[in-house]
Coordinates of C-alpha atoms in Angstrom, one line a residue:
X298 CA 40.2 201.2 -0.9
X299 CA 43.0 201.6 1.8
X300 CA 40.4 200.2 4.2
X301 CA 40.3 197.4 1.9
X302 CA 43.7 196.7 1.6
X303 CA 44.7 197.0 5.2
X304 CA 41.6 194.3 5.9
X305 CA 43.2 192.4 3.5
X306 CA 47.2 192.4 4.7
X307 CA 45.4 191.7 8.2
X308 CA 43.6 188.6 7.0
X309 CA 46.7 187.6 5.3
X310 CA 49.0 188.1 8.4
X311 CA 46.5 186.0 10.2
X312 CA 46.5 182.9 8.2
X313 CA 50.1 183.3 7.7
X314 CA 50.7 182.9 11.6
X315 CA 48.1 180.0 12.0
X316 CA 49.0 177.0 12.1
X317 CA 48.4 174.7 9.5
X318 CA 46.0 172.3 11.4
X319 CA 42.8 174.2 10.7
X320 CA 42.2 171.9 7.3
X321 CA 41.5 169.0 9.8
X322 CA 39.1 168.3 12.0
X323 CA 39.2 166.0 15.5
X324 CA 36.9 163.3 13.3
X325 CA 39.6 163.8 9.9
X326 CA 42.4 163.2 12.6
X327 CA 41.4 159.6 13.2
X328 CA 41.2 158.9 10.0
X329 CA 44.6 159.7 9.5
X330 CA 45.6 157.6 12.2
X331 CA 43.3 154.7 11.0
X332 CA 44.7 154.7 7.3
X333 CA 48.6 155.2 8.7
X334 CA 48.0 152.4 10.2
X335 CA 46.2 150.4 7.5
X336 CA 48.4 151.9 4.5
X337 CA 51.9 152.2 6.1
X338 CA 52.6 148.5 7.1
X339 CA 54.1 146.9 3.8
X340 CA 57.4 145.9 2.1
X341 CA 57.9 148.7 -0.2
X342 CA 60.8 149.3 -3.2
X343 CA 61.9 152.3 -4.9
X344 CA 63.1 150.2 -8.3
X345 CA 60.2 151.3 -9.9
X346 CA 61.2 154.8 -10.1
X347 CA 64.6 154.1 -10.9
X348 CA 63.6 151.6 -13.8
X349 CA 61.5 154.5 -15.0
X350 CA 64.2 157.4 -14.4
X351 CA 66.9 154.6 -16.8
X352 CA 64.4 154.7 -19.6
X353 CA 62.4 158.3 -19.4
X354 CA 65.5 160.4 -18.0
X355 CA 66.9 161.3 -14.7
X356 CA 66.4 164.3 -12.3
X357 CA 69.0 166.8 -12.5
X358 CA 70.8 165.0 -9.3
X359 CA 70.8 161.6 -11.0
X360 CA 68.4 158.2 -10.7
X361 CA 67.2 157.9 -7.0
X362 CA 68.9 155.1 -4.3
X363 CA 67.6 151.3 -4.9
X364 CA 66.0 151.2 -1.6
X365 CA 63.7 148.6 0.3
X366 CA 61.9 149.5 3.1
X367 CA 59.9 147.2 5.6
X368 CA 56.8 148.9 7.7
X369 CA 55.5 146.4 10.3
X370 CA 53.7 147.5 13.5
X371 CA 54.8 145.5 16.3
X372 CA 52.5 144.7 20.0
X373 CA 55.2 146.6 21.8
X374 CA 52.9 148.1 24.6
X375 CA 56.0 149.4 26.9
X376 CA 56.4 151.7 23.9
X377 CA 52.7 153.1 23.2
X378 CA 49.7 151.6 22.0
X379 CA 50.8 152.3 17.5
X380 CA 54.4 151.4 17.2
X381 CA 55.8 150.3 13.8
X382 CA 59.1 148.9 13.1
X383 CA 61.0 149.9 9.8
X384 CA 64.4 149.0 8.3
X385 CA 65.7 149.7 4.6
X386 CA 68.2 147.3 2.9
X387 CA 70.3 149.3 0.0
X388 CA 69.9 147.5 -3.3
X389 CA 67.1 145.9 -2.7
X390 CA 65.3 142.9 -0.5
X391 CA 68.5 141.0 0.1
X392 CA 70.9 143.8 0.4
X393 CA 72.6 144.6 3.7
X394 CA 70.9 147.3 6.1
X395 CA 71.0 151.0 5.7
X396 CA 73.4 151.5 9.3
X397 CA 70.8 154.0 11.3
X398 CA 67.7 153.3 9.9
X399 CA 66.5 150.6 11.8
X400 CA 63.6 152.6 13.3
X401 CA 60.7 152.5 15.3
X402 CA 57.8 154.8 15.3
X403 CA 56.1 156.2 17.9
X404 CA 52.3 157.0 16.7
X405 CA 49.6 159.1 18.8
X406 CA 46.9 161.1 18.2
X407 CA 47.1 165.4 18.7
X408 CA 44.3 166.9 19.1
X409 CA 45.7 170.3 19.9
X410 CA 47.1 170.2 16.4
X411 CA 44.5 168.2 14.8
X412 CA 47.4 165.8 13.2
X413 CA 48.8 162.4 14.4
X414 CA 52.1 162.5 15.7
X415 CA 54.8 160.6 14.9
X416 CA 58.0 160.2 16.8
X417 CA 60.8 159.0 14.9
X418 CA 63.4 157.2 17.3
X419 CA 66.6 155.2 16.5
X420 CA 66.7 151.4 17.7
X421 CA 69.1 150.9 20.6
X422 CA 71.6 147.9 20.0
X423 CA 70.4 147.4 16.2
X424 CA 72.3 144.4 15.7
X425 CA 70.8 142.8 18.2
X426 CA 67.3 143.7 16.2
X427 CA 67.4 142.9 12.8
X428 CA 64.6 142.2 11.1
X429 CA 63.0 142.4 14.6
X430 CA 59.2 142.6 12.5
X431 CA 59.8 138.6 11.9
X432 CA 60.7 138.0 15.8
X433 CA 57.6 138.6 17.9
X434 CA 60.1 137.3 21.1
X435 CA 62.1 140.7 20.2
X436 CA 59.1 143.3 20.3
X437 CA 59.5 143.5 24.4
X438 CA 63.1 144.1 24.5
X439 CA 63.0 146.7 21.5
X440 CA 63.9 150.7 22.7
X441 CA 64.8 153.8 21.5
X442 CA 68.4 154.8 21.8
X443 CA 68.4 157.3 24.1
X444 CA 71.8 159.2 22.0
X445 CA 69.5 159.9 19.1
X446 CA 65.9 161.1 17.8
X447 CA 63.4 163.1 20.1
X448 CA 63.8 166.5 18.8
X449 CA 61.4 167.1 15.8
X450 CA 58.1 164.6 15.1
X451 CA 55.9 164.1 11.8
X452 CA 52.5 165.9 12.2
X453 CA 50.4 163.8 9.6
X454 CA 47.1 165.0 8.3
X455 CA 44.4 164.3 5.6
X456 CA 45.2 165.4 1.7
X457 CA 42.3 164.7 -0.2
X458 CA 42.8 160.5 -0.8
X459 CA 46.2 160.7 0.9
X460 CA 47.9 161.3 4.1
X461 CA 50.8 164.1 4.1
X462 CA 53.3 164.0 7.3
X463 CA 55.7 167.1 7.9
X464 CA 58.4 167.2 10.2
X465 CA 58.1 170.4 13.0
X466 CA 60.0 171.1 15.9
X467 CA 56.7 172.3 17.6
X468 CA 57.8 176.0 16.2
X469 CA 57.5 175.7 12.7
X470 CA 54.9 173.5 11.5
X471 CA 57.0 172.3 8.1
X472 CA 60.8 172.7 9.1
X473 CA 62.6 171.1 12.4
X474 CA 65.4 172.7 13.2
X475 CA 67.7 171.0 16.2
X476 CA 71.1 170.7 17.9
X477 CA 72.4 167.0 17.9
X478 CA 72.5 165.3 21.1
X479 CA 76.4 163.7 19.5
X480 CA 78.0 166.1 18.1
X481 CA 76.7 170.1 19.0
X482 CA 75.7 170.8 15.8
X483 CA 72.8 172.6 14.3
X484 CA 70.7 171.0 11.1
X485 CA 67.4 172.4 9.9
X486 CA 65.5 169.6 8.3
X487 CA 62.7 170.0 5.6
X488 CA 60.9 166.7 5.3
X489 CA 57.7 165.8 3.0
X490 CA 56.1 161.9 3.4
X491 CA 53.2 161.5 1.2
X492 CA 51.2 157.9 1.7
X493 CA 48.2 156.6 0.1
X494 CA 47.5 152.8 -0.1
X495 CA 50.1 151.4 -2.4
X496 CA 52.7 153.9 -2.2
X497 CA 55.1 156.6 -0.1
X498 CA 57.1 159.7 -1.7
X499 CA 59.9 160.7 0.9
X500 CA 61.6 164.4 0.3
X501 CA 64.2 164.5 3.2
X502 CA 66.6 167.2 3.3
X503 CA 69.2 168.5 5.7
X504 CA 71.1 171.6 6.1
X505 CA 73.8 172.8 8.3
X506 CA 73.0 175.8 9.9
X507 CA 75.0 178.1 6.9
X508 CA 72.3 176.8 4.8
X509 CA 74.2 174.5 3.2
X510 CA 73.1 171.1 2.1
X511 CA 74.6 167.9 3.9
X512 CA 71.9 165.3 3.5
X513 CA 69.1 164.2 0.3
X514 CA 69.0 166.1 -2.8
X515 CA 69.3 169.5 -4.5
X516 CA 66.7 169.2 -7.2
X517 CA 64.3 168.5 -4.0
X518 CA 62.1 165.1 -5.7
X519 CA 60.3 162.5 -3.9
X520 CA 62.5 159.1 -3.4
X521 CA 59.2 157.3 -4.8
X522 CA 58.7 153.7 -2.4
X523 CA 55.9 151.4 -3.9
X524 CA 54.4 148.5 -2.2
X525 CA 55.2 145.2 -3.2
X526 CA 53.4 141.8 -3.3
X527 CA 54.6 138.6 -3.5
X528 CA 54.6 136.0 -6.2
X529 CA 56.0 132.1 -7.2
X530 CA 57.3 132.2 -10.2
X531 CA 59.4 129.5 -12.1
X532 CA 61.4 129.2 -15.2
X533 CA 62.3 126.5 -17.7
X534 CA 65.1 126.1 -20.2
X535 CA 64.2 123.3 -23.0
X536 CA 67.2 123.4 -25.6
X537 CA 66.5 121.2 -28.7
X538 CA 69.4 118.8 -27.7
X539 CA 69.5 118.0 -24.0
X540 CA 67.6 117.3 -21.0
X541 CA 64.6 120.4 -20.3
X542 CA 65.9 122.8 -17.0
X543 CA 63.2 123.7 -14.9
X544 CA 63.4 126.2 -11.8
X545 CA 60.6 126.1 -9.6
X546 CA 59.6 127.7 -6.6
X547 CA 61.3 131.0 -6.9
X548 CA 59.8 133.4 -4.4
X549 CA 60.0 137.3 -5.7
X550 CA 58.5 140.3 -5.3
X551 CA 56.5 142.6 -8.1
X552 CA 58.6 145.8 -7.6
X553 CA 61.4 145.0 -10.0
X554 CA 62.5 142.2 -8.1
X555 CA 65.9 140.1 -9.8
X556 CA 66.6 136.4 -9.6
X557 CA 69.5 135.0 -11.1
X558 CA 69.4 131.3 -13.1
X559 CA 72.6 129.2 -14.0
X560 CA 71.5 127.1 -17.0
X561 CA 73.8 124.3 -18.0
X562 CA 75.1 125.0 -21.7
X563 CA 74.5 128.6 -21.1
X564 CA 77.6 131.5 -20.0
X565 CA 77.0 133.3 -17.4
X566 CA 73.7 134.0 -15.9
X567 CA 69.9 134.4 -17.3
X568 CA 68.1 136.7 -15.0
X569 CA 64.1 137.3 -14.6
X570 CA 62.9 140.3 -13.5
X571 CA 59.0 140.8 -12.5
X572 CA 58.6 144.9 -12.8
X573 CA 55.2 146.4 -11.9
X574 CA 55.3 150.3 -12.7
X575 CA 54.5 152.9 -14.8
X576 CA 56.1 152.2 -18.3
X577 CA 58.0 154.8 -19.9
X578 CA 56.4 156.6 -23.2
X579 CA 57.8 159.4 -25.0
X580 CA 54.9 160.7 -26.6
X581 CA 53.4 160.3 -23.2
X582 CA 49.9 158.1 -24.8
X583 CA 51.2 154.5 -23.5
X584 CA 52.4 156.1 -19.9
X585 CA 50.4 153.4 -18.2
X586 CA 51.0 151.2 -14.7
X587 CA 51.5 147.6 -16.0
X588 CA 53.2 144.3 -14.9
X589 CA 55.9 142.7 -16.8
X590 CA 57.7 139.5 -16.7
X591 CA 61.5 139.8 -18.3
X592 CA 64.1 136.6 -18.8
X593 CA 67.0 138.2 -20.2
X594 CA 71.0 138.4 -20.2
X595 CA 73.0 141.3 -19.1
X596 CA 73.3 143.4 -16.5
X597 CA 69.9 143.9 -13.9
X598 CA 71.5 147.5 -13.1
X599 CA 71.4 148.5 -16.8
X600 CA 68.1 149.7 -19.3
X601 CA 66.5 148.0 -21.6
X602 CA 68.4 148.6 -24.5
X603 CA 71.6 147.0 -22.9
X604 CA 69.8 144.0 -22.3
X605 CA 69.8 140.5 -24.5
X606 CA 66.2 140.3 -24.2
X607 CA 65.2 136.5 -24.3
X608 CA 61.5 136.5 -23.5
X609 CA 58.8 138.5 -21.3
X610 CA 55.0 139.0 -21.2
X611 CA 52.6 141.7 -19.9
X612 CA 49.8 142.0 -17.9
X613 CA 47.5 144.5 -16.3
X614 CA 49.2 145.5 -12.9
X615 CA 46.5 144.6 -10.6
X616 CA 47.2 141.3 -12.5
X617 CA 47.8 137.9 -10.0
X618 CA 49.6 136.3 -12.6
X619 CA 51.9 137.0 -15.9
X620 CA 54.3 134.6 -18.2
X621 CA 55.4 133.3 -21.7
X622 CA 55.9 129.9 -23.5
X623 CA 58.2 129.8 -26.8
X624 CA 59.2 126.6 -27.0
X625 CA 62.5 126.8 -25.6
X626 CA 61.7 129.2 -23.1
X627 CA 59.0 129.6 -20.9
X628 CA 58.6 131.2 -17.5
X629 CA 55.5 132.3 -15.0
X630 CA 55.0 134.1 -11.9
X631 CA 51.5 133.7 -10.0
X632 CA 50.3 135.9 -6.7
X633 CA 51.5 133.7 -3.5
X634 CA 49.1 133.1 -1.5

């Protein structure tokens, strides 16, 4: 038996100091490259989870940040052959840019660690580049900013239907650990993205080198990004004295998107929101993904309950279209082509 259980420490030890590439092989490695590439290029929005956190319950740190992300890749060949551009905007699509997170990735393939690598790098001059994946004429004169980034990469690899990147430092394979190239000082990052087709869960934390946290969250959950699509939508007002209102062409997106309407007769504003995401269920037998179409009055940043509900409709979320009619109200948003 102590033969045994020596064998068995030894085994352990072994795994323990392995790195974590042996669930891949070179042939799994491009096809984490091929569905990064494939899955990762979208216009993504965490309202989703927030709507759900308002309704279901928050985290012990509180409802997530209402973030909107862009992926694009971008022909940027002075860079690398897979180079994607990404920017958030805080509060959604129209909100102003998250300062520092205009960012370009830097994608190759590692065999030695069966994972694809990517480099994380800063935008020099971002001012000069936003929104830089609508401007083709930008993509040659687009560069790192030599002051920042460089340190740790993401070593992605194949999850069963999904794609998991970690950031290393090249000595830890899950934990990056680096001295700033500004300031002197030490941070240890732990950093999780998990990316299948329609979605991306970020866990991003940093610590100082006391252990102490200075950046993301102590109850350690996923900011939870889902990928949007667009849709036309339009509204109409029809009061039983008066001349019908009708708001056409509104372009919005399906992940909680919010567009304001000043009707004449009415105070202050009517708002539709088009919300595709899990809906909330206490007794956990409706928890199901679906696509909803609210007109209401109130506050956008507020639940349900707060709201002065005027009409919606529901639909299946792989739905291309949703909307209502009653009489005085009526409203409709249809995939855009």
């Amino acid at each position: 038996m102590r033969v045994l259980s020596a064998l068995s420490v030894m085994i352990l030890a072994m795994f323990a100091t392995c790195d974590a590439f042996a669930i891949n092989s070179k042939a799994e490695t491009r096809e984490v490259l091929r569905d990064l590439m494939a899955w990762l290029p979208g216009e993504y929005s965490s309202a989703p989870q927030i709507f759900y956190e308002r309704e279901a319950g928050a985290p012990p740190d509180g409802e997530h940040e209402n973030f909107y992300r862009v992926f694009a890749k971008i022909d940027a060949p002075q860079l690398g052959e897979n180079v994607i551009y990404t920017q958030i905007r805080i509060g959604g699509k129209d909100g102003p840019i998250f300062s520092g997170q205009q960012v370009l990735f830097l994608i190759t393939v590692d065999d030695e660690h069966r994972a694809v690598t990517v480099s994380g790098r800063r935008i020099a001059d971002p001012d000069k580049f936003e929104d830089a994946h609508l401007h083709p004429e930008m993509w040659a004169a687009i560069a790192p900013d030599p002051d920042y980034g460089g340190n740790c990469d993401f070593r992605w690899r194949k999850h069963g239907d999904q794609i998991v990147g970690k950031l290393t430092d090249g000595k830890s394979d899950t934990t990056c650990t680096m001295i700033s190239k500004r300031s002197g000082t030490q941070y240890t990052w732990d950093a999780e993205w998990i990316l299948n087709d329609h979605e991306l869960w970020i866990f991003d934390n940093g610590y100082l080198d006391d252990g102490s946290l200075f950046s993301g969250r102590a109850d350690r959950t996923h900011l939870r990004m889902y990928k949007s699509r667009p849709f036309e939508c339009f509204a109409a007002y029809r009061p039983q004295n008066g001349e019908p209102q009708v708001f056409n062409g509104i372009a919005m997106h399906d992940r909680g998107d919010v567009h304001a309407i000043e009707i004449k007769g009415i105070e202050g504003p009517v708002y539709m929101q088009l919300m595709r995401s899990m809906w909330p269920s206490e007794s956990g037998k409706n928890y199901a993904d679906l696509l909803r179409l609210d007109v209401f009055q109130g506050e956008p940043e507020t639940s349900l309950d707060d709201r002065k509900l005027i009409g919606f409709s529901w639909a299946s979320a792989d739905s291309d279209r949703t909307g209502f009619d009653i009489g005085t109200w009526g409203a409709r948003c249809k995939l855009a082509k």
